[in-house]
C-alpha angles and dihedrals in degrees: 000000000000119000108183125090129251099259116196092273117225137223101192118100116234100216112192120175118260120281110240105280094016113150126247092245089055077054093057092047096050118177100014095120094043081077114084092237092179096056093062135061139249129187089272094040127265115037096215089117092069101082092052091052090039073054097059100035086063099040114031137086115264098266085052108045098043089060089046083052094045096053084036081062098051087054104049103023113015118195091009086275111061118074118187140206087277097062115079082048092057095043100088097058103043082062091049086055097047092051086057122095093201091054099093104200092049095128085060088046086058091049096054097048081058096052093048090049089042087053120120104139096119097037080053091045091046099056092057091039109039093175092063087077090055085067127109100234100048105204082184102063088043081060098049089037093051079038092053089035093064088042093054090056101042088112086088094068104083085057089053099043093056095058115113093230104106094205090057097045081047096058097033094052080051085049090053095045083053096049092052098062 
């Protein structure tokens, strides 16, 4: 059972400079331990685990970083379909790790961000069960936030469309389709 409440999620980024020795992976992800993971949810409770996995996505060798993503998606859109409180917060930098051509699962990062901005399971739930939308946790409001996070950052989306790898340009033409409706 989840216990925190639903803060106003945020889609901004809070960039900080590196701390001395960081690495250059911790670089590339600016700004991920400046979230209070441990004060959101995931779909297994506290989300302090996503900025290991966002870690090794962006860091680690295919095999690697599309388990990290794998177990990432669990977390933040289980099933393909069920966002959580954790997700609007994870957005930005799953689009920081699909605009990087180092990063090796970056087709699957582009098809996640279509199935978070896809996502209506709740909004559906919720019109047949108004009172869903009374409770603390508002499963409701975390849907529309991971939904408006994707939109803020489609400007990414020229960049990603003009690489030469046809299964990016694949899942990032169906990510646009998505983002026009």
């Amino acid at each position: 059972m989840r216990s925190a409440p639903t803060p106003e999620p945020s889609i901004q980024r809070t960039d900080r400079h590196a701390p001395p020795g960081s690495t250059r992976t911790t670089a590339l992800l600016a700004g991920l331990d400046g979230v209070p993971w441990s004060d959101i949810q995931d779909s297994t409770g506290s989300a302090a685990a996503i900025p290991r996995l966002l870690r090794k996505v962006a860091r680690g060798d295919a095999e690697t970083a599309r388990a990290a993503l794998g177990d990432l998606r669990k977390r933040i859109c289980q099933y393909g379909f069920v966002v959580e409180q954790a997700t609007a917060a994870t957005v930005p930098f799953l689009w920081e790790l699909a605009q990087r051509p180092q990063v090796s699962c970056r087709a699957q990062i582009i098809q996640l961000l279509k199935n978070i901005a896809d996502a209506r399971q709740w909004e559906t739930t919720a019109t047949a069960y108004p009172k869903l939308l009374n409770h603390r946790e508002n499963p409701v409001a975390w849907e529309r936030a991971a939904r408006q996070a994707v939109r803020a950052r489609r400007d990414g989306l020229e960049r990603l469309l003009a690489e030469n790898d046809t299964e990016i340009t694949r899942a990032t033409t169906e990510l646009a389709r998505t983002l026009r409706d």
